[in-house]
mmCIF file of C-alpha atoms in Angstrom:
data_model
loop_
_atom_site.group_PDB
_atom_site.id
_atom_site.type_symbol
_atom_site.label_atom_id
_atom_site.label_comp_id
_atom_site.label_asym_id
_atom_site.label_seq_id
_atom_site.Cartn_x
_atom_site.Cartn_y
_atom_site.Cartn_z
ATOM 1 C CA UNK G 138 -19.018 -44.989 -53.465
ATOM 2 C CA UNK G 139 -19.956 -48.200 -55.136
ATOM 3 C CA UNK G 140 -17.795 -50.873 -56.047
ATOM 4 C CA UNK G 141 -17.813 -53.909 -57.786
ATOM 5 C CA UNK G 142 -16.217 -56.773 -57.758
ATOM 6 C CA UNK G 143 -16.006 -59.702 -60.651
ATOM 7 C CA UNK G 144 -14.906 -63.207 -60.806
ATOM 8 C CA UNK G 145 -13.317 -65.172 -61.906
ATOM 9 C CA UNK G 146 -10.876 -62.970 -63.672
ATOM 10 C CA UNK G 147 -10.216 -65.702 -65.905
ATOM 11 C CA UNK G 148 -12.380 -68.323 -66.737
ATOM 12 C CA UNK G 149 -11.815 -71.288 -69.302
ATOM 13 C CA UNK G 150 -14.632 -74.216 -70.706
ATOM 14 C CA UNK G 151 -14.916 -76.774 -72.823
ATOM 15 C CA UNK G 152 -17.056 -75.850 -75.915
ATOM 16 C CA UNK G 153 -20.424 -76.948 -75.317
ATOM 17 C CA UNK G 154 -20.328 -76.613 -71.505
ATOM 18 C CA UNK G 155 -21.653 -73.367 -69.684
ATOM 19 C CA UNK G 156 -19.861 -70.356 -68.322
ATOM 20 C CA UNK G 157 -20.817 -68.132 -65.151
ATOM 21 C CA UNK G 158 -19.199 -65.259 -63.915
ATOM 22 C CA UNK G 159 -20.134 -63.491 -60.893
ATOM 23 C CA UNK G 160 -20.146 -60.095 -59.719
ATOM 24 C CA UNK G 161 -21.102 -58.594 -56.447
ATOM 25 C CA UNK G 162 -21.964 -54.745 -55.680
ATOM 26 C CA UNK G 163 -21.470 -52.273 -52.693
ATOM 27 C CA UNK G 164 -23.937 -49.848 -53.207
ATOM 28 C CA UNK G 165 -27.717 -51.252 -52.500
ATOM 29 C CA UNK G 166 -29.005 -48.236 -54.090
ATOM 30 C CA UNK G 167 -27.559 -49.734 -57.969
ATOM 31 C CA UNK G 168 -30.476 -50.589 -59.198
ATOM 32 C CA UNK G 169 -29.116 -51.074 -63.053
ATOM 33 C CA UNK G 170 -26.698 -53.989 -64.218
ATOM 34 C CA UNK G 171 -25.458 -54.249 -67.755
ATOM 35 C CA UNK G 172 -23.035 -56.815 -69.181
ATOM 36 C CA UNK G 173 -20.398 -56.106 -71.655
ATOM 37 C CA UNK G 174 -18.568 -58.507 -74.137
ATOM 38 C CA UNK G 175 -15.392 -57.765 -75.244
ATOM 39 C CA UNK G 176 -13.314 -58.842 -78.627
ATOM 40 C CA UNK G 177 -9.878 -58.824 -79.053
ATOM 41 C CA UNK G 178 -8.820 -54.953 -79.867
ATOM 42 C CA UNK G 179 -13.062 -54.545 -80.426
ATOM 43 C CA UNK G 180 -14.918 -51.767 -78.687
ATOM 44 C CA UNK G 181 -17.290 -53.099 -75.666
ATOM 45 C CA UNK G 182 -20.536 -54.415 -76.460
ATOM 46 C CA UNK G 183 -23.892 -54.260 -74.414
ATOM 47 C CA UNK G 184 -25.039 -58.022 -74.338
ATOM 48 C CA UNK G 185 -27.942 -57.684 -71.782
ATOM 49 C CA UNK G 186 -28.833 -56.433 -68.929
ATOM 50 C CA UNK G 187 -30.866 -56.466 -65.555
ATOM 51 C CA UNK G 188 -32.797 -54.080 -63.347
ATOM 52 C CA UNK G 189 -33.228 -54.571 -59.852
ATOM 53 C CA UNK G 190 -37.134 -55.372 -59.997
ATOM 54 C CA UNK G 191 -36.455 -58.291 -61.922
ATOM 55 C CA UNK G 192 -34.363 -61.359 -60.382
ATOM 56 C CA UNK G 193 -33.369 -63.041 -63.631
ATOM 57 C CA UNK G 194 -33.404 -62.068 -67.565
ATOM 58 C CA UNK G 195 -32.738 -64.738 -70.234
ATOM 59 C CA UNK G 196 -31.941 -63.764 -74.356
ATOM 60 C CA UNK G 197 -30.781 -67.382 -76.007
ATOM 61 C CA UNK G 198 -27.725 -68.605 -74.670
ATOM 62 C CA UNK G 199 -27.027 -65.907 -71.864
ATOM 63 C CA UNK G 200 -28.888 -65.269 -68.793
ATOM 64 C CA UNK G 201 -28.661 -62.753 -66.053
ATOM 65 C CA UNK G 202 -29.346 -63.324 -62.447
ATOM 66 C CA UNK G 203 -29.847 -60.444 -59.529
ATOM 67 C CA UNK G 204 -30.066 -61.287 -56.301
ATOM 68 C CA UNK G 205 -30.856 -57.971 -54.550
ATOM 69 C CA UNK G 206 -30.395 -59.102 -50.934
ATOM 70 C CA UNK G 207 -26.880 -60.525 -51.518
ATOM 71 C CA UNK G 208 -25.705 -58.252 -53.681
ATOM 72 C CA UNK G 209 -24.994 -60.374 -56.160
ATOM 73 C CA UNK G 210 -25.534 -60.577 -59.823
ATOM 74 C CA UNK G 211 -24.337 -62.983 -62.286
ATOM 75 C CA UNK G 212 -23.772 -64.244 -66.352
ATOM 76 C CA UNK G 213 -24.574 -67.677 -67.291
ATOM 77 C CA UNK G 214 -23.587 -68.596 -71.013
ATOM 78 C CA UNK G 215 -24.584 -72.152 -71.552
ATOM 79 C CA UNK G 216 -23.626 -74.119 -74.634
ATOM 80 C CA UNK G 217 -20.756 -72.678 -75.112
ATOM 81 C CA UNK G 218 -19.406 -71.333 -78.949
ATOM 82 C CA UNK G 219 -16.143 -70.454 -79.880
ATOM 83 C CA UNK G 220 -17.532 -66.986 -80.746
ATOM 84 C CA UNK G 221 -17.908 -66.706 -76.776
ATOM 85 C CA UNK G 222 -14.236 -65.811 -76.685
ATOM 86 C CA UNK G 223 -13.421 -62.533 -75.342
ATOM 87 C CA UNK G 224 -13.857 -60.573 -72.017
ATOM 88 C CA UNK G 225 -17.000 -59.844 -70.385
ATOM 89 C CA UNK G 226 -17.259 -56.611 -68.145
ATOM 90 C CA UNK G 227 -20.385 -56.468 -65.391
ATOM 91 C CA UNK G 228 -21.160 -53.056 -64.187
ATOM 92 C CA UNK G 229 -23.749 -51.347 -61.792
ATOM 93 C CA UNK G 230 -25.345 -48.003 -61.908
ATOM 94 C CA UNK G 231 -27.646 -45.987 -60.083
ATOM 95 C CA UNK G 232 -30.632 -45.081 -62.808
ATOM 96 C CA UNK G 233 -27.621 -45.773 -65.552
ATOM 97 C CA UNK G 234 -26.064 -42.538 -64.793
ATOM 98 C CA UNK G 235 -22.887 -42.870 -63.272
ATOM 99 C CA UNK G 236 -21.732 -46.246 -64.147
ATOM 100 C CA UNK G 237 -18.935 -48.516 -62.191
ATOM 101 C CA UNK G 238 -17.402 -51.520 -63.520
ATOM 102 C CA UNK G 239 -15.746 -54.765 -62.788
ATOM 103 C CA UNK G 240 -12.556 -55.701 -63.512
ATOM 104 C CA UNK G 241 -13.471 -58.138 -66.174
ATOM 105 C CA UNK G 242 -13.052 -61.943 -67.208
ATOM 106 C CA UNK G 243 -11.825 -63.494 -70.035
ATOM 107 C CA UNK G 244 -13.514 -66.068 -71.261
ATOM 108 C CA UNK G 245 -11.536 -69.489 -73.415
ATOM 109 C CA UNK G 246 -14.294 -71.341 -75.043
ATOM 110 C CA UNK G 247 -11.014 -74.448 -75.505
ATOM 111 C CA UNK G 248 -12.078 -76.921 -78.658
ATOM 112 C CA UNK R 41 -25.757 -46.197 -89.715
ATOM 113 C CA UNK R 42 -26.083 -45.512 -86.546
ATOM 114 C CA UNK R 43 -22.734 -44.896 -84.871
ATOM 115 C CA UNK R 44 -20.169 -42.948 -82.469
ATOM 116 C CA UNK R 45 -17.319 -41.937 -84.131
ATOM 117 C CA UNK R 46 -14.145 -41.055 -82.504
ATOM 118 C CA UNK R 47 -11.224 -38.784 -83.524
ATOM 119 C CA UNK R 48 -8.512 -39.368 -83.522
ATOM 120 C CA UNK R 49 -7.824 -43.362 -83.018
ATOM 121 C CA UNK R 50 -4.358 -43.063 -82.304
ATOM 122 C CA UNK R 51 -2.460 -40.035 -80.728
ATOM 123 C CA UNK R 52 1.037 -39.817 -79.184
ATOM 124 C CA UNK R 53 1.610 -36.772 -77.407
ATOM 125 C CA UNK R 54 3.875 -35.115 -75.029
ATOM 126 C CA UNK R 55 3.431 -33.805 -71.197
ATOM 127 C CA UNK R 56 1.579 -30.898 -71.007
ATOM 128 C CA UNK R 57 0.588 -30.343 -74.242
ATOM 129 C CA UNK R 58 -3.226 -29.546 -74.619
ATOM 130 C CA UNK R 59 -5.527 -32.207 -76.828
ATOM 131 C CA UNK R 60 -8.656 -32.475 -77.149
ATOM 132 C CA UNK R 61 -10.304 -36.586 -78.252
ATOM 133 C CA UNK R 62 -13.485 -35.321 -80.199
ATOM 134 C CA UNK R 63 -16.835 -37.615 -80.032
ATOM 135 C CA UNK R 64 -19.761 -37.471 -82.062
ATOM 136 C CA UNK R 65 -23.475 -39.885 -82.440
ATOM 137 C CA UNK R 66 -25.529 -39.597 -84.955
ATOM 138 C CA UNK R 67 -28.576 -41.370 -82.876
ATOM 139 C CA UNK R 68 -29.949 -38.433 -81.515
ATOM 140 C CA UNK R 69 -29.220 -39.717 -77.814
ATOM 141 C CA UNK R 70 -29.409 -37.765 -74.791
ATOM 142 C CA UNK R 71 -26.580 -40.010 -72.772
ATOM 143 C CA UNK R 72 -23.002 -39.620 -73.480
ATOM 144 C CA UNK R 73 -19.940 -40.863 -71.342
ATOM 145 C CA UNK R 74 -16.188 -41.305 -71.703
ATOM 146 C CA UNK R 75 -14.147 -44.061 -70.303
ATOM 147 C CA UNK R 76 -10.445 -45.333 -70.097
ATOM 148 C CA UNK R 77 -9.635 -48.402 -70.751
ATOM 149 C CA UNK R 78 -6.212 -49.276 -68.650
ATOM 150 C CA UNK R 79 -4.896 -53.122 -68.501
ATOM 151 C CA UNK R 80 -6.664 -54.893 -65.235
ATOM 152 C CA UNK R 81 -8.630 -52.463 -64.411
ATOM 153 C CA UNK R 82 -11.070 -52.913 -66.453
ATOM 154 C CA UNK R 83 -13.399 -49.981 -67.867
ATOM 155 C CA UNK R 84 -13.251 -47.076 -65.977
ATOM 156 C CA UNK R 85 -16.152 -43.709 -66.570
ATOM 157 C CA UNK R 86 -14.583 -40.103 -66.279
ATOM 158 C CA UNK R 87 -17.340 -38.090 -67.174
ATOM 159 C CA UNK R 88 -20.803 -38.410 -68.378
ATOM 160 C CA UNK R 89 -23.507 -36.197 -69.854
ATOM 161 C CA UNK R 90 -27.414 -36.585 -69.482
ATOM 162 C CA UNK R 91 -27.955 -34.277 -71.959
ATOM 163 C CA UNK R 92 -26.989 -30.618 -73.477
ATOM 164 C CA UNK R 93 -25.189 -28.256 -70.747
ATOM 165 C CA UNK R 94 -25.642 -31.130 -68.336
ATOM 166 C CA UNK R 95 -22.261 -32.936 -67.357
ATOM 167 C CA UNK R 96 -21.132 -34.981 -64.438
ATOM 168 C CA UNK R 97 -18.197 -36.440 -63.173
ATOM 169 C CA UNK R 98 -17.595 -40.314 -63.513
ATOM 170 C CA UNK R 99 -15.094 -42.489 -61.355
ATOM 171 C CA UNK R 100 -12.180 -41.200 -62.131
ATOM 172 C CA UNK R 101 -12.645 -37.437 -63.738
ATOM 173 C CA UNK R 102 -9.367 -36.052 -62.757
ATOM 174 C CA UNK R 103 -7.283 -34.373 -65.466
ATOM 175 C CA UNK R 104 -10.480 -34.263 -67.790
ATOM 176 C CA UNK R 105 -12.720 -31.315 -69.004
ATOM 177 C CA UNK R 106 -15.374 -32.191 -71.203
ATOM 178 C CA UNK R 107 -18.321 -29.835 -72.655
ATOM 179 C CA UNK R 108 -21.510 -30.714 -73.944
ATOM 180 C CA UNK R 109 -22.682 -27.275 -76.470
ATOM 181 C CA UNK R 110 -24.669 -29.736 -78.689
ATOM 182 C CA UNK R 111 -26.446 -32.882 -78.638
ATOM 183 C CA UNK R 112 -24.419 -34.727 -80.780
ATOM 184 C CA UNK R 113 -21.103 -34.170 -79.662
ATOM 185 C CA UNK R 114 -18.946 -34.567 -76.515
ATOM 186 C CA UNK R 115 -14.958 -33.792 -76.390
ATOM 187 C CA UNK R 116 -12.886 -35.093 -74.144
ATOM 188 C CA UNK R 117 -9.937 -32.431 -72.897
ATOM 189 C CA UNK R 118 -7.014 -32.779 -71.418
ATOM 190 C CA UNK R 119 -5.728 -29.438 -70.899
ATOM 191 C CA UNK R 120 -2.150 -30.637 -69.734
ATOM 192 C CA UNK R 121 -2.155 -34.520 -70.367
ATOM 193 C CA UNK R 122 0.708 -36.181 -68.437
ATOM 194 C CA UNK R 123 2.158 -39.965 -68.591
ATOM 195 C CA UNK R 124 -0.937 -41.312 -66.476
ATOM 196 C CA UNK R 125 -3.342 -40.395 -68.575
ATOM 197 C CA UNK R 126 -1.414 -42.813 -71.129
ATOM 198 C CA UNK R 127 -4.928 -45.194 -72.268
ATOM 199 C CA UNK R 128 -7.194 -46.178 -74.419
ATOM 200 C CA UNK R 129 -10.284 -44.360 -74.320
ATOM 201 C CA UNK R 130 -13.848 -44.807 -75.566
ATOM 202 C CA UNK R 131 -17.296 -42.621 -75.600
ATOM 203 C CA UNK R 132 -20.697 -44.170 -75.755
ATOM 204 C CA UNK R 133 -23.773 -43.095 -76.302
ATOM 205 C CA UNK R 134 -27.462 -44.178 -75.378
ATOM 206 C CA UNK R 135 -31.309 -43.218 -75.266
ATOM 207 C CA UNK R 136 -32.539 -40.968 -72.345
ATOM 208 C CA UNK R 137 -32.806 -43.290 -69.065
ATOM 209 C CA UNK R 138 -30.552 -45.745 -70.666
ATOM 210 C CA UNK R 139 -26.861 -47.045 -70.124
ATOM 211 C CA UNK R 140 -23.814 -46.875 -72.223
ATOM 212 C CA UNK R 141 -25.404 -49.091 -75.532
ATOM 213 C CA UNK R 142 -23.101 -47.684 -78.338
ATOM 214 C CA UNK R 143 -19.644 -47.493 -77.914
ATOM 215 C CA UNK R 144 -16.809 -45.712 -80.286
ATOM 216 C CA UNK R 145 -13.940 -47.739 -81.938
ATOM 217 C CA UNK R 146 -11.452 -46.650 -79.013
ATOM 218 C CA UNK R 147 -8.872 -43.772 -79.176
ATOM 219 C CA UNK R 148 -5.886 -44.900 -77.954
ATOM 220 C CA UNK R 149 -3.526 -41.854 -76.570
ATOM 221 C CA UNK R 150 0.627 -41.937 -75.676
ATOM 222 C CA UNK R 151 1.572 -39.155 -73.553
ATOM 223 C CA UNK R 152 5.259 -39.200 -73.278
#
């Protein structure tokens, strides 16, 4: 089955700077990767996502990269807010049915 | 408001006895899943649902029954919970062809 792994598990910037976390994926037939931020006792929240015929989404601040061949897909945050504090989930699915996901990061946006 | 509402949000329990974590969307959405929640392990999916009568199991479904009768709603059952299942659990729900967009608040169960 597919699994998928995330790093780094913890991840600290200066505010301003950029944040990436990477995740890589077992399965080649995922062909759906969401991202998730999480608040302190907050439910998850979809922040964006990718599909595999597209090798990199942007919305603002974050960005999503896919490369298919490596099995790897990543989130860039760049200019850094406070507000960026929490942990951030990646996940793949096959057609967003069943869904697997990493182990998560958490993110320190330090003033 | 569109939202998925959870019940309860805090249960402690003991081994064996039945409970059911009720889930409910009021988005009209064909998608519904359950997760747990454990610490460093990230989000993990037990069961999901494409859409009425139509139920699958996740990563980790063992110990769970769910049902799907209507649209809107989507139990979670443990029919004889036992110290493992000890989490914090959330259901989601999302458009047809979608992925898990809305989440619940989190119900966070105790089995002792």
């Amino acid at each position: 089955g597919e699994n998928v792994e995330q790093h780094p598990s913890t991840l600290s910037v200066q505010e301003g700077d950029s944040a990436v976390i990477k995740c890589t994926y077992s399965d080649s037939a995922s062909n759906y990767f969401p991202w998730y931020k999480q608040e302190l006792g907050k439910r998850p929240q979809l922040i964006i996502d990718i599909r595999s015929n597209v090798g990199e989404k942007k919305d603002q601040r974050i960005a999503v990269t896919l490369n298919k061949t490596a099995k790897h897909f990543s989130l860039h945050i760049t200019e850094t807010q406070p507000e960026d504090s929490a942990v951030y989930f990646c996940a793949a699915s096959i057609s967003g049915d069943k869904i697997i996901f990493g182990k998560g990061t958490r993110l320190h946006i330090l003033p | 408001e569109a939202q998925v509402t959870q019940n309860p949000r805090y249960l402690i329990t003991v081994t064996g006895k039945k409970l059911t974590v009720t889930c409910s969307q009021n988005m009209n959405h064909e998608y519904m899943s359950w997760y747990r929640q454990d610490p460093g392990l990230g989000l993990r999916q037990i069961y999901y649902s494409m859409n009425v009568e139509v139920t699958d199991k996740g990563d980790v479904p063992e110990g769970y029954k769910v049902s799907r009768k209507e649209k809107r709603n989507f139990p979670l059952i443990l029919e004889s919970p036992s110290p493992n299942q000890t989490s914090l659990y959330f259901c989601a729900s999302s458009p047809r062809g979608s992925r898990p967009q809305h989440f619940g608040d989190g119900t966070r169960l105790s089995i002792l």
